[in-house]
Coordinates of C-alpha atoms in Angstrom, one line a residue:
M1 CA -7.2 -20.4 -17.8
T2 CA -6.2 -16.9 -17.2
V3 CA -9.7 -15.4 -17.0
E4 CA -12.7 -16.9 -15.1
R5 CA -16.0 -15.4 -14.4
I6 CA -18.5 -16.0 -11.3
A7 CA -22.2 -14.6 -11.0
L8 CA -23.1 -13.2 -7.8
G9 CA -26.6 -11.7 -7.8
D10 CA -26.5 -9.1 -10.6
L11 CA -23.0 -8.5 -10.2
E12 CA -20.0 -10.3 -12.1
I13 CA -16.9 -11.4 -10.4
V14 CA -14.0 -11.8 -12.7
R15 CA -10.8 -13.6 -11.9
V16 CA -7.7 -12.4 -13.7
L17 CA -4.8 -14.8 -12.9
E18 CA -1.6 -13.2 -13.6
W19 CA 0.5 -16.4 -12.6
Q20 CA 0.1 -19.7 -10.9
G21 CA 2.6 -22.3 -9.9
P22 CA 5.1 -23.5 -7.1
F23 CA 6.4 -20.9 -5.1
A24 CA 8.1 -22.3 -2.2
P25 CA 8.4 -25.3 0.2
A26 CA 5.1 -25.6 1.8
A27 CA 6.4 -25.9 5.3
R28 CA 8.1 -22.4 5.0
I29 CA 4.8 -20.7 3.8
V30 CA 2.9 -21.9 6.7
P31 CA 5.8 -22.6 9.2
D32 CA 3.4 -23.5 12.2
L33 CA 2.4 -26.7 10.0
A34 CA 4.9 -29.6 9.5
E35 CA 4.9 -31.1 5.9
H36 CA 3.1 -34.0 7.7
A37 CA 0.0 -31.9 7.7
W38 CA 0.1 -30.9 4.1
R39 CA 0.2 -34.5 3.2
G40 CA -3.1 -35.3 5.2
G41 CA -1.9 -36.0 8.6
D42 CA -2.1 -39.6 9.8
T43 CA -4.0 -40.7 6.5
G44 CA -1.3 -39.5 4.1
D45 CA -4.3 -38.1 1.8
T46 CA -3.7 -34.7 0.5
G47 CA -7.4 -34.4 -0.4
D48 CA -8.2 -31.0 -2.1
L49 CA -4.6 -29.7 -1.7
A50 CA -2.9 -31.8 -4.3
P51 CA -2.2 -31.0 -6.9
D52 CA -3.8 -27.4 -7.0
H53 CA -2.5 -26.0 -3.9
Y54 CA 0.3 -28.5 -3.1
D55 CA 2.8 -30.5 -4.9
P56 CA 3.3 -33.8 -2.8
A57 CA 6.3 -34.8 -5.1
D58 CA 8.5 -32.1 -3.9
G59 CA 6.5 -30.5 -0.9
S60 CA 6.1 -27.1 -2.8
Y61 CA 3.3 -24.8 -2.0
V62 CA 1.4 -24.1 -5.2
G63 CA 0.0 -20.5 -5.2
A64 CA -1.3 -17.7 -7.5
L65 CA -1.1 -14.1 -8.3
Q66 CA -4.4 -12.7 -9.2
T67 CA -6.7 -9.7 -9.4
W68 CA -10.5 -9.8 -8.7
V69 CA -12.7 -7.5 -10.8
V70 CA -16.4 -6.7 -9.5
R71 CA -18.6 -5.3 -12.3
G72 CA -22.2 -4.2 -12.1
G73 CA -24.5 -1.2 -12.1
G74 CA -22.0 0.6 -14.5
H75 CA -19.3 0.3 -12.0
T76 CA -15.8 -1.6 -12.2
V77 CA -13.7 -2.4 -9.0
L78 CA -10.3 -4.1 -8.9
V79 CA -9.3 -5.9 -5.7
D80 CA -5.7 -5.9 -5.4
T81 CA -3.3 -5.3 -8.3
G82 CA -0.4 -7.9 -8.4
V83 CA 3.0 -7.6 -8.7
G84 CA 3.5 -5.2 -11.6
D85 CA 5.9 -5.0 -14.5
G86 CA 9.7 -3.6 -14.0
R87 CA 10.0 -3.5 -10.2
E88 CA 13.0 -3.4 -8.4
R89 CA 12.4 -6.5 -5.9
P90 CA 15.8 -8.1 -5.2
A91 CA 14.7 -9.5 -2.1
T92 CA 11.9 -11.6 -3.9
P93 CA 13.5 -12.9 -7.1
M94 CA 10.2 -13.9 -8.4
F95 CA 8.8 -10.4 -8.2
H96 CA 12.1 -8.7 -9.5
Q97 CA 11.9 -7.0 -12.9
R98 CA 8.9 -9.3 -13.9
R99 CA 7.3 -8.7 -17.3
G100 CA 3.8 -10.1 -17.6
R101 CA 0.6 -9.8 -19.6
F102 CA -1.7 -8.3 -16.7
L103 CA -3.2 -5.3 -18.8
E104 CA -3.8 -7.6 -21.9
L105 CA -5.4 -10.1 -19.3
L106 CA -7.7 -7.3 -18.1
A107 CA -8.4 -6.4 -21.7
E108 CA -9.6 -10.1 -22.2
A109 CA -11.9 -9.7 -19.3
G110 CA -13.4 -6.6 -21.0
V111 CA -11.7 -4.1 -18.7
R112 CA -9.8 -1.0 -20.0
P113 CA -7.6 1.0 -17.4
E114 CA -10.0 4.3 -17.9
Q115 CA -13.0 2.2 -17.2
V116 CA -12.0 1.3 -13.5
D117 CA -13.8 3.3 -10.8
A118 CA -12.1 2.1 -7.7
V119 CA -9.1 0.0 -6.7
V120 CA -9.1 -1.8 -3.3
N121 CA -5.6 -2.7 -1.9
T122 CA -6.5 -5.1 1.0
H123 CA -3.1 -4.2 2.2
L124 CA 0.3 -2.9 0.9
H125 CA 2.4 -5.7 0.3
A126 CA 4.3 -6.1 -3.0
D127 CA 2.1 -8.4 -4.9
H128 CA -1.2 -6.6 -4.0
V129 CA 0.0 -3.0 -5.2
G130 CA 2.2 -3.5 -8.2
W131 CA -0.2 -2.5 -11.1
N132 CA -1.3 0.5 -9.1
T133 CA 1.2 2.3 -11.2
R134 CA 3.1 2.0 -14.6
R135 CA 5.8 3.8 -16.2
Q136 CA 4.8 7.1 -18.0
D137 CA 7.3 9.4 -19.5
G138 CA 9.8 7.8 -17.0
D139 CA 8.1 8.1 -14.0
W140 CA 5.5 6.1 -12.2
A141 CA 1.9 7.2 -12.7
P142 CA -1.5 5.6 -11.7
T143 CA -2.4 3.0 -14.1
F144 CA -6.1 3.5 -13.6
P145 CA -6.6 7.3 -14.3
N146 CA -10.2 7.6 -13.3
A147 CA -10.1 5.2 -10.2
V148 CA -10.3 6.0 -6.5
Y149 CA -7.7 4.0 -4.8
Y150 CA -8.7 2.9 -1.2
L151 CA -5.6 2.3 1.1
P152 CA -5.7 0.9 4.6
A153 CA -4.7 3.9 6.8
A154 CA -2.7 1.7 9.4
D155 CA -0.6 0.2 6.4
R156 CA 0.2 3.8 5.0
A157 CA 1.4 4.7 8.6
F158 CA 3.5 1.5 8.8
F159 CA 4.9 1.2 5.3
D160 CA 5.4 5.1 4.4
P161 CA 9.1 5.4 4.7
A162 CA 8.6 9.2 5.8
A163 CA 6.3 8.3 8.8
A164 CA 9.3 6.1 10.5
H165 CA 6.7 3.7 12.2
P166 CA 8.5 2.3 15.3
A167 CA 7.7 -1.2 14.6
R168 CA 9.0 -1.1 11.1
T169 CA 12.2 0.8 12.2
S170 CA 13.1 -1.8 15.0
S171 CA 16.1 -3.9 14.9
A172 CA 13.9 -7.1 14.6
V173 CA 12.8 -6.3 11.1
D174 CA 15.2 -7.6 8.4
P175 CA 16.9 -4.9 6.7
A176 CA 16.3 -6.2 3.4
N177 CA 12.3 -6.4 4.1
R178 CA 12.5 -3.0 4.9
A179 CA 14.5 -1.8 2.0
E180 CA 11.7 -3.6 -0.2
W181 CA 8.9 -2.2 1.7
D182 CA 10.4 1.4 0.9
Q183 CA 10.8 0.7 -2.6
V184 CA 7.3 -0.8 -2.9
F185 CA 5.7 2.3 -1.4
T186 CA 7.7 4.5 -3.6
D187 CA 6.8 3.0 -7.0
S188 CA 3.4 1.8 -6.1
V189 CA 1.6 3.8 -3.6
A190 CA 3.4 7.4 -3.4
P191 CA 2.3 8.0 -7.0
V192 CA -1.2 7.4 -6.2
L193 CA -1.1 9.8 -3.2
A194 CA 0.6 12.3 -5.1
A195 CA -2.1 12.3 -8.0
G196 CA -4.8 12.9 -5.4
Q197 CA -6.4 9.4 -6.2
G198 CA -5.7 7.7 -2.9
V199 CA -8.2 7.6 0.0
E200 CA -7.0 6.3 3.4
W201 CA -9.5 4.6 5.4
S202 CA -9.9 2.9 8.9
G203 CA -12.6 0.8 10.8
T204 CA -15.0 0.0 7.9
R205 CA -15.8 2.1 4.6
R206 CA -18.6 1.7 2.4
I207 CA -17.4 2.2 -1.3
G208 CA -20.6 1.4 -3.1
A209 CA -23.9 -0.4 -3.3
G210 CA -23.1 -3.8 -1.4
L211 CA -19.7 -3.3 -1.1
A212 CA -18.0 -2.3 2.2
L213 CA -14.2 -2.7 3.4
E214 CA -13.4 -3.9 7.0
E215 CA -10.2 -4.0 8.9
A216 CA -9.0 -7.6 9.5
P217 CA -5.5 -6.7 11.0
G218 CA -2.5 -9.1 11.6
H219 CA -1.1 -10.1 8.1
T220 CA -0.1 -6.2 8.2
P221 CA -1.4 -3.5 10.5
G222 CA -4.1 -2.5 8.0
S223 CA -4.9 -5.9 6.4
S224 CA -8.6 -5.7 5.4
V225 CA -11.4 -7.6 3.7
L226 CA -13.9 -6.5 1.2
R227 CA -17.6 -7.7 1.5
L228 CA -20.1 -7.9 -1.1
E229 CA -23.7 -8.2 -1.1
S230 CA -26.1 -8.5 -4.2
H231 CA -29.7 -9.7 -4.0
G232 CA -29.1 -11.8 -0.8
E233 CA -25.9 -13.4 -2.2
R234 CA -22.7 -12.7 -0.6
A235 CA -19.1 -12.7 -1.1
V236 CA -15.8 -11.7 0.8
F237 CA -12.5 -11.0 -0.6
V238 CA -10.2 -12.0 2.0
G239 CA -6.7 -10.9 0.7
D240 CA -3.9 -12.7 2.5
L241 CA -5.7 -13.9 5.5
L242 CA -5.4 -17.2 3.7
H243 CA -2.5 -18.2 1.8
S244 CA -3.5 -21.9 1.4
P245 CA -6.7 -24.1 2.1
V246 CA -4.7 -26.0 4.5
Q247 CA -5.4 -22.9 6.8
L248 CA -9.0 -23.8 6.7
A249 CA -8.5 -26.9 8.5
H250 CA -6.0 -25.2 10.8
P251 CA -7.2 -21.5 11.2
S252 CA -4.7 -20.8 13.9
C253 CA -1.7 -21.2 11.7
N254 CA -0.3 -18.2 10.1
S255 CA 1.7 -17.8 6.8
C256 CA 5.2 -16.6 7.2
F257 CA 4.4 -13.1 6.0
C258 CA 2.0 -12.4 9.0
L259 CA 3.5 -9.4 11.0
D260 CA 1.2 -10.0 14.2
A261 CA 0.6 -13.9 14.6
A262 CA -2.1 -13.5 17.3
Q263 CA -4.0 -10.8 15.6
A264 CA -3.8 -12.6 12.1
A265 CA -5.2 -15.8 13.7
A266 CA -8.1 -14.0 15.5
S267 CA -9.0 -12.0 12.2
R268 CA -8.9 -15.4 10.2
L269 CA -11.2 -17.2 12.7
R270 CA -13.5 -14.3 13.0
I271 CA -13.9 -13.9 9.1
L272 CA -14.1 -17.5 8.4
E273 CA -16.7 -18.0 10.9
R274 CA -18.9 -15.2 9.4
A275 CA -18.5 -16.8 6.2
A276 CA -19.6 -20.1 7.1
D277 CA -22.7 -18.6 9.1
Q278 CA -23.8 -16.3 6.3
Q279 CA -22.8 -18.5 3.3
E280 CA -20.3 -16.1 2.0
L281 CA -18.3 -17.0 -0.8
V282 CA -14.5 -16.9 0.1
L283 CA -12.3 -15.3 -2.4
P284 CA -8.6 -15.2 -1.4
A285 CA -5.8 -13.6 -3.0
H286 CA -3.5 -16.5 -3.9
F287 CA -5.5 -19.7 -4.0
A288 CA -4.2 -21.4 -7.3
G289 CA -6.7 -24.0 -9.1
P290 CA -10.4 -23.0 -8.0
G291 CA -9.9 -19.6 -6.7
A292 CA -13.1 -19.3 -4.5
A293 CA -14.8 -21.5 -2.2
R294 CA -17.9 -21.8 0.0
V295 CA -16.8 -22.9 3.6
T296 CA -18.4 -24.8 6.5
R297 CA -17.4 -25.4 10.2
S298 CA -15.7 -28.8 10.3
G299 CA -14.3 -29.8 14.0
A300 CA -12.0 -27.2 15.1
G301 CA -11.6 -25.6 11.6
F302 CA -13.4 -25.4 8.3
A303 CA -14.0 -27.3 5.0
A304 CA -14.3 -26.0 1.5
R305 CA -16.6 -26.6 -1.2
W306 CA -15.1 -25.2 -4.4
E307 CA -16.6 -22.9 -6.9
R308 CA -15.6 -24.0 -10.4

Protein backbone atom coordinates (compact mmCIF):
# COMPACT_ATOMS: atom_id res chain seq x y z
CA MET A 1 0.00 0.00 0.00
CA THR A 2 1.46 3.38 -0.98
CA VAL A 3 -1.07 5.69 0.71
CA GLU A 4 -2.38 5.14 4.25
CA ARG A 5 -4.59 7.31 6.46
CA ILE A 6 -4.74 7.87 10.22
CA ALA A 7 -7.34 9.98 12.03
CA LEU A 8 -6.15 12.09 14.96
CA GLY A 9 -8.76 14.33 16.53
CA ASP A 10 -10.28 16.29 13.67
CA LEU A 11 -7.08 16.02 11.61
CA GLU A 12 -6.14 13.46 8.99
CA ILE A 13 -2.60 12.13 8.76
CA VAL A 14 -1.77 10.58 5.40
CA ARG A 15 1.31 8.45 4.85
CA VAL A 16 2.66 8.66 1.31
CA LEU A 17 5.06 5.77 0.88
CA GLU A 18 7.59 6.52 -1.85
CA TRP A 19 9.62 3.31 -1.45
CA GLN A 20 10.32 0.52 1.02
CA GLY A 21 12.62 -2.48 1.05
CA PRO A 22 16.05 -3.77 2.14
CA PHE A 23 18.53 -0.90 2.34
CA ALA A 24 21.81 -2.11 3.88
CA PRO A 25 23.15 -4.58 6.44
CA ALA A 26 21.38 -3.91 9.73
CA ALA A 27 24.62 -3.89 11.67
CA ARG A 28 25.85 -1.03 9.46
CA ILE A 29 22.70 1.09 10.00
CA VAL A 30 22.89 0.93 13.81
CA PRO A 31 26.57 0.14 14.34
CA ASP A 32 26.42 0.16 18.15
CA LEU A 33 24.24 -2.96 17.97
CA ALA A 34 25.56 -6.32 16.86
CA GLU A 35 23.38 -8.45 14.57
CA HIS A 36 22.75 -10.54 17.68
CA ALA A 37 20.47 -7.76 18.99
CA TRP A 38 18.49 -7.57 15.75
CA ARG A 39 17.88 -11.31 15.99
CA GLY A 40 16.35 -10.95 19.45
CA GLY A 41 19.38 -11.24 21.71
CA ASP A 42 19.64 -14.49 23.61
CA THR A 43 16.17 -15.63 22.57
CA GLY A 44 16.79 -15.43 18.83
CA ASP A 45 13.26 -14.02 18.49
CA THR A 46 13.09 -11.10 16.05
CA GLY A 47 9.62 -10.26 17.37
CA ASP A 48 8.17 -7.16 15.73
CA LEU A 49 11.31 -6.53 13.66
CA ALA A 50 10.86 -9.27 11.05
CA PRO A 51 9.84 -9.07 8.30
CA ASP A 52 8.78 -5.40 8.16
CA HIS A 53 11.95 -3.88 9.63
CA TYR A 54 14.57 -6.62 9.42
CA ASP A 55 15.24 -9.55 7.10
CA PRO A 56 16.77 -12.40 9.15
CA ALA A 57 17.61 -14.32 5.97
CA ASP A 58 20.44 -11.95 5.04
CA GLY A 59 20.63 -9.55 7.99
CA SER A 60 19.28 -6.56 6.06
CA TYR A 61 17.76 -3.47 7.57
CA VAL A 62 14.38 -2.84 5.92
CA GLY A 63 13.39 0.81 5.67
CA ALA A 64 11.18 3.24 3.83
CA LEU A 65 11.11 6.64 2.15
CA GLN A 66 7.91 8.45 2.98
CA THR A 67 6.22 11.78 3.47
CA TRP A 68 3.60 12.49 6.10
CA VAL A 69 0.71 14.78 5.16
CA VAL A 70 -1.35 16.56 7.81
CA ARG A 71 -4.72 17.91 6.69
CA GLY A 72 -7.43 19.73 8.59
CA GLY A 73 -8.97 23.14 9.09
CA GLY A 74 -8.45 23.89 5.42
CA HIS A 75 -4.68 23.47 5.64
CA THR A 76 -2.24 20.94 4.18
CA VAL A 77 1.21 20.37 5.67
CA LEU A 78 3.92 18.03 4.35
CA VAL A 79 6.48 16.57 6.74
CA ASP A 80 9.68 15.81 4.79
CA THR A 81 9.77 15.37 1.02
CA GLY A 82 11.83 12.29 0.21
CA VAL A 83 14.65 11.95 -2.30
CA GLY A 84 13.30 13.70 -5.38
CA ASP A 85 13.81 12.83 -9.03
CA GLY A 86 16.83 13.36 -11.23
CA ARG A 87 19.26 14.20 -8.43
CA GLU A 88 23.02 13.81 -8.62
CA ARG A 89 23.72 11.61 -5.60
CA PRO A 90 26.70 9.44 -6.60
CA ALA A 91 27.68 8.79 -2.98
CA THR A 92 24.27 7.16 -2.39
CA PRO A 93 23.48 4.98 -5.43
CA MET A 94 19.90 4.28 -4.29
CA PHE A 95 19.18 8.02 -4.45
CA HIS A 96 21.18 8.77 -7.60
CA GLN A 97 19.10 9.85 -10.63
CA ARG A 98 16.05 8.29 -9.03
CA ARG A 99 12.73 8.28 -10.90
CA GLY A 100 9.61 7.74 -8.84
CA ARG A 101 5.88 8.42 -8.59
CA PHE A 102 5.88 10.84 -5.67
CA LEU A 103 3.65 13.50 -7.21
CA GLU A 104 1.28 10.83 -8.49
CA LEU A 105 1.11 9.35 -4.99
CA LEU A 106 0.36 12.77 -3.54
CA ALA A 107 -2.44 13.09 -6.08
CA GLU A 108 -3.78 9.69 -4.98
CA ALA A 109 -3.82 11.12 -1.45
CA GLY A 110 -5.86 14.06 -2.77
CA VAL A 111 -3.06 16.62 -2.65
CA ARG A 112 -2.02 18.88 -5.52
CA PRO A 113 1.24 20.87 -5.18
CA GLU A 114 -0.56 24.22 -5.17
CA GLN A 115 -2.72 23.09 -2.22
CA VAL A 116 0.22 22.66 0.16
CA ASP A 117 0.44 25.48 2.72
CA ALA A 118 3.57 24.39 4.59
CA VAL A 119 6.51 22.03 4.15
CA VAL A 120 8.46 20.91 7.21
CA ASN A 121 11.97 19.59 6.67
CA THR A 122 12.82 17.90 9.97
CA HIS A 123 16.45 18.21 8.88
CA LEU A 124 18.33 18.83 5.65
CA HIS A 125 19.56 15.38 4.63
CA ALA A 126 19.09 14.30 1.01
CA ASP A 127 16.15 11.97 1.69
CA HIS A 128 14.14 14.65 3.52
CA VAL A 129 14.35 17.59 1.11
CA GLY A 130 14.38 16.06 -2.38
CA TRP A 131 10.88 16.99 -3.49
CA ASN A 132 11.26 20.51 -2.10
CA THR A 133 12.04 21.33 -5.72
CA ARG A 134 11.54 20.05 -9.24
CA ARG A 135 12.85 20.93 -12.67
CA GLN A 136 11.18 23.93 -14.28
CA ASP A 137 12.51 25.48 -17.49
CA GLY A 138 15.86 23.78 -16.88
CA ASP A 139 16.29 25.09 -13.32
CA TRP A 140 15.31 23.84 -9.87
CA ALA A 141 12.19 25.58 -8.55
CA PRO A 142 9.96 25.01 -5.50
CA THR A 143 7.57 22.11 -6.09
CA PHE A 144 4.94 23.67 -3.83
CA PRO A 145 4.48 27.24 -5.08
CA ASN A 146 2.18 28.44 -2.26
CA ALA A 147 3.95 26.78 0.65
CA VAL A 148 6.10 28.14 3.42
CA TYR A 149 9.11 25.84 3.87
CA TYR A 150 10.28 25.53 7.48
CA LEU A 151 14.04 24.93 7.63
CA PRO A 152 16.06 24.41 10.84
CA ALA A 153 18.43 27.37 11.14
CA ALA A 154 21.21 25.24 12.61
CA ASP A 155 21.08 22.91 9.60
CA ARG A 156 21.11 25.81 7.17
CA ALA A 157 24.27 27.10 8.89
CA PHE A 158 25.87 23.65 8.75
CA PHE A 159 24.93 22.45 5.26
CA ASP A 160 25.09 25.72 3.30
CA PRO A 161 28.39 25.59 1.36
CA ALA A 162 28.65 29.37 1.53
CA ALA A 163 28.52 29.34 5.34
CA ALA A 164 31.76 27.30 5.67
CA HIS A 165 30.75 25.84 9.03
CA PRO A 166 33.97 24.70 10.80
CA ALA A 167 32.58 21.24 11.67
CA ARG A 168 31.60 20.39 8.08
CA THR A 169 34.86 21.65 6.60
CA SER A 170 37.08 19.71 9.02
CA SER A 171 39.33 16.89 7.84
CA ALA A 172 37.16 14.44 9.80
CA VAL A 173 34.35 14.76 7.24
CA ASP A 174 34.45 12.37 4.29
CA PRO A 175 34.93 14.50 1.15
CA ALA A 176 32.26 12.43 -0.65
CA ASN A 177 29.75 13.30 2.08
CA ARG A 178 30.68 16.96 1.90
CA ALA A 179 30.29 17.00 -1.88
CA GLU A 180 26.85 15.40 -1.60
CA TRP A 181 25.79 17.84 1.12
CA ASP A 182 26.78 20.69 -1.18
CA GLN A 183 24.77 19.26 -4.06
CA VAL A 184 21.70 18.62 -1.89
CA PHE A 185 21.75 22.19 -0.63
CA THR A 186 22.21 23.56 -4.14
CA ASP A 187 19.33 21.69 -5.81
CA SER A 188 16.86 21.21 -2.93
CA VAL A 189 17.30 24.05 -0.42
CA ALA A 190 18.88 27.07 -2.11
CA PRO A 191 16.05 27.43 -4.70
CA VAL A 192 13.48 27.58 -1.89
CA LEU A 193 15.44 30.34 -0.18
CA ALA A 194 15.94 32.20 -3.46
CA ALA A 195 12.18 32.11 -4.08
CA GLY A 196 11.56 33.73 -0.69
CA GLN A 197 9.58 30.70 0.54
CA GLY A 198 12.02 29.47 3.20
CA VAL A 199 11.62 30.32 6.88
CA GLU A 200 14.53 29.50 9.17
CA TRP A 201 13.68 28.81 12.79
CA SER A 202 15.37 27.75 16.02
CA GLY A 203 14.27 26.73 19.50
CA THR A 204 10.56 26.13 19.04
CA ARG A 205 8.18 27.42 16.40
CA ARG A 206 4.39 27.21 16.22
CA ILE A 207 3.32 26.80 12.61
CA GLY A 208 -0.43 26.45 13.01
CA ALA A 209 -3.20 25.40 15.35
CA GLY A 210 -1.92 22.38 17.27
CA LEU A 211 1.33 22.20 15.28
CA ALA A 212 4.68 23.09 16.85
CA LEU A 213 8.28 22.51 15.79
CA GLU A 214 10.91 21.72 18.40
CA GLU A 215 14.67 21.24 18.15
CA ALA A 216 15.95 17.71 18.82
CA PRO A 217 19.60 17.99 17.72
CA GLY A 218 22.23 15.31 17.29
CA HIS A 219 21.30 13.47 14.13
CA THR A 220 22.15 16.79 12.50
CA PRO A 221 22.77 20.12 14.25
CA GLY A 222 19.21 21.27 13.47
CA SER A 223 17.38 17.95 13.63
CA SER A 224 13.84 18.57 14.84
CA VAL A 225 10.44 17.07 15.60
CA LEU A 226 6.95 18.28 14.81
CA ARG A 227 4.34 17.94 17.55
CA LEU A 228 0.64 17.74 16.74
CA GLU A 229 -2.37 18.01 19.05
CA SER A 230 -6.07 17.87 18.20
CA HIS A 231 -8.95 17.41 20.65
CA GLY A 232 -6.69 15.91 23.28
CA GLU A 233 -4.99 13.46 20.91
CA ARG A 234 -1.28 13.87 20.30
CA ALA A 235 1.33 12.81 17.78
CA VAL A 236 5.00 13.55 17.17
CA PHE A 237 6.81 13.30 13.84
CA VAL A 238 10.34 12.34 14.88
CA GLY A 239 12.23 12.42 11.58
CA ASP A 240 15.46 10.44 11.92
CA LEU A 241 15.60 10.24 15.72
CA LEU A 242 14.60 6.65 14.94
CA HIS A 243 15.70 4.67 11.91
CA SER A 244 14.44 1.33 13.19
CA PRO A 245 12.23 -0.01 16.00
CA VAL A 246 15.34 -1.74 17.36
CA GLN A 247 16.25 1.70 18.75
CA LEU A 248 13.12 1.66 20.90
CA ALA A 249 14.54 -1.23 22.90
CA HIS A 250 18.01 0.34 22.74
CA PRO A 251 17.45 4.13 22.77
CA SER A 252 21.10 4.94 23.45
CA CYS A 253 22.10 3.43 20.10
CA ASN A 254 22.37 5.80 17.15
CA SER A 255 22.18 5.26 13.43
CA CYS A 256 25.38 5.52 11.42
CA PHE A 257 24.07 8.84 10.04
CA CYS A 258 24.02 10.70 13.38
CA LEU A 259 26.62 13.47 13.50
CA ASP A 260 26.74 13.98 17.29
CA ALA A 261 26.27 10.65 19.07
CA ALA A 262 25.75 11.90 22.62
CA GLN A 263 23.36 14.65 21.58
CA ALA A 264 21.36 12.33 19.31
CA ALA A 265 20.91 9.74 22.06
CA ALA A 266 19.83 12.40 24.57
CA SER A 267 17.27 13.84 22.12
CA ARG A 268 15.92 10.38 21.33
CA LEU A 269 15.45 9.48 24.99
CA ARG A 270 13.80 12.80 25.81
CA ILE A 271 11.32 12.62 22.93
CA LEU A 272 10.45 8.96 23.57
CA GLU A 273 9.96 9.51 27.29
CA ARG A 274 7.51 12.30 26.58
CA ALA A 275 5.75 10.24 23.90
CA ALA A 276 5.27 7.39 26.37
CA ASP A 277 4.12 9.66 29.19
CA GLN A 278 1.73 11.73 27.06
CA GLN A 279 0.56 8.85 24.85
CA GLU A 280 1.76 10.54 21.68
CA LEU A 281 1.59 8.63 18.43
CA VAL A 282 5.17 8.33 17.16
CA LEU A 283 5.62 8.79 13.39
CA PRO A 284 9.21 8.23 12.19
CA ALA A 285 10.51 8.96 8.72
CA HIS A 286 11.85 5.55 7.76
CA PHE A 287 9.84 2.77 9.38
CA ALA A 288 8.65 0.24 6.81
CA GLY A 289 5.59 -1.91 7.42
CA PRO A 290 3.40 -0.13 9.96
CA GLY A 291 4.76 3.39 9.96
CA ALA A 292 3.41 4.64 13.29
CA ALA A 293 3.45 3.36 16.87
CA ARG A 294 2.33 4.07 20.40
CA VAL A 295 5.25 3.58 22.77
CA THR A 296 5.37 2.51 26.40
CA ARG A 297 8.28 2.29 28.81
CA SER A 298 9.84 -1.17 28.97
CA GLY A 299 12.89 -1.68 31.17
CA ALA A 300 15.62 0.70 30.05
CA GLY A 301 13.88 1.24 26.72
CA PHE A 302 10.48 1.26 25.10
CA ALA A 303 8.02 -1.11 23.44
CA ALA A 304 5.79 -0.40 20.45
CA ARG A 305 2.13 -0.99 19.76
CA TRP A 306 1.71 -0.59 16.03
CA GLU A 307 -1.00 1.52 14.45
CA ARG A 308 -2.31 -0.28 11.38
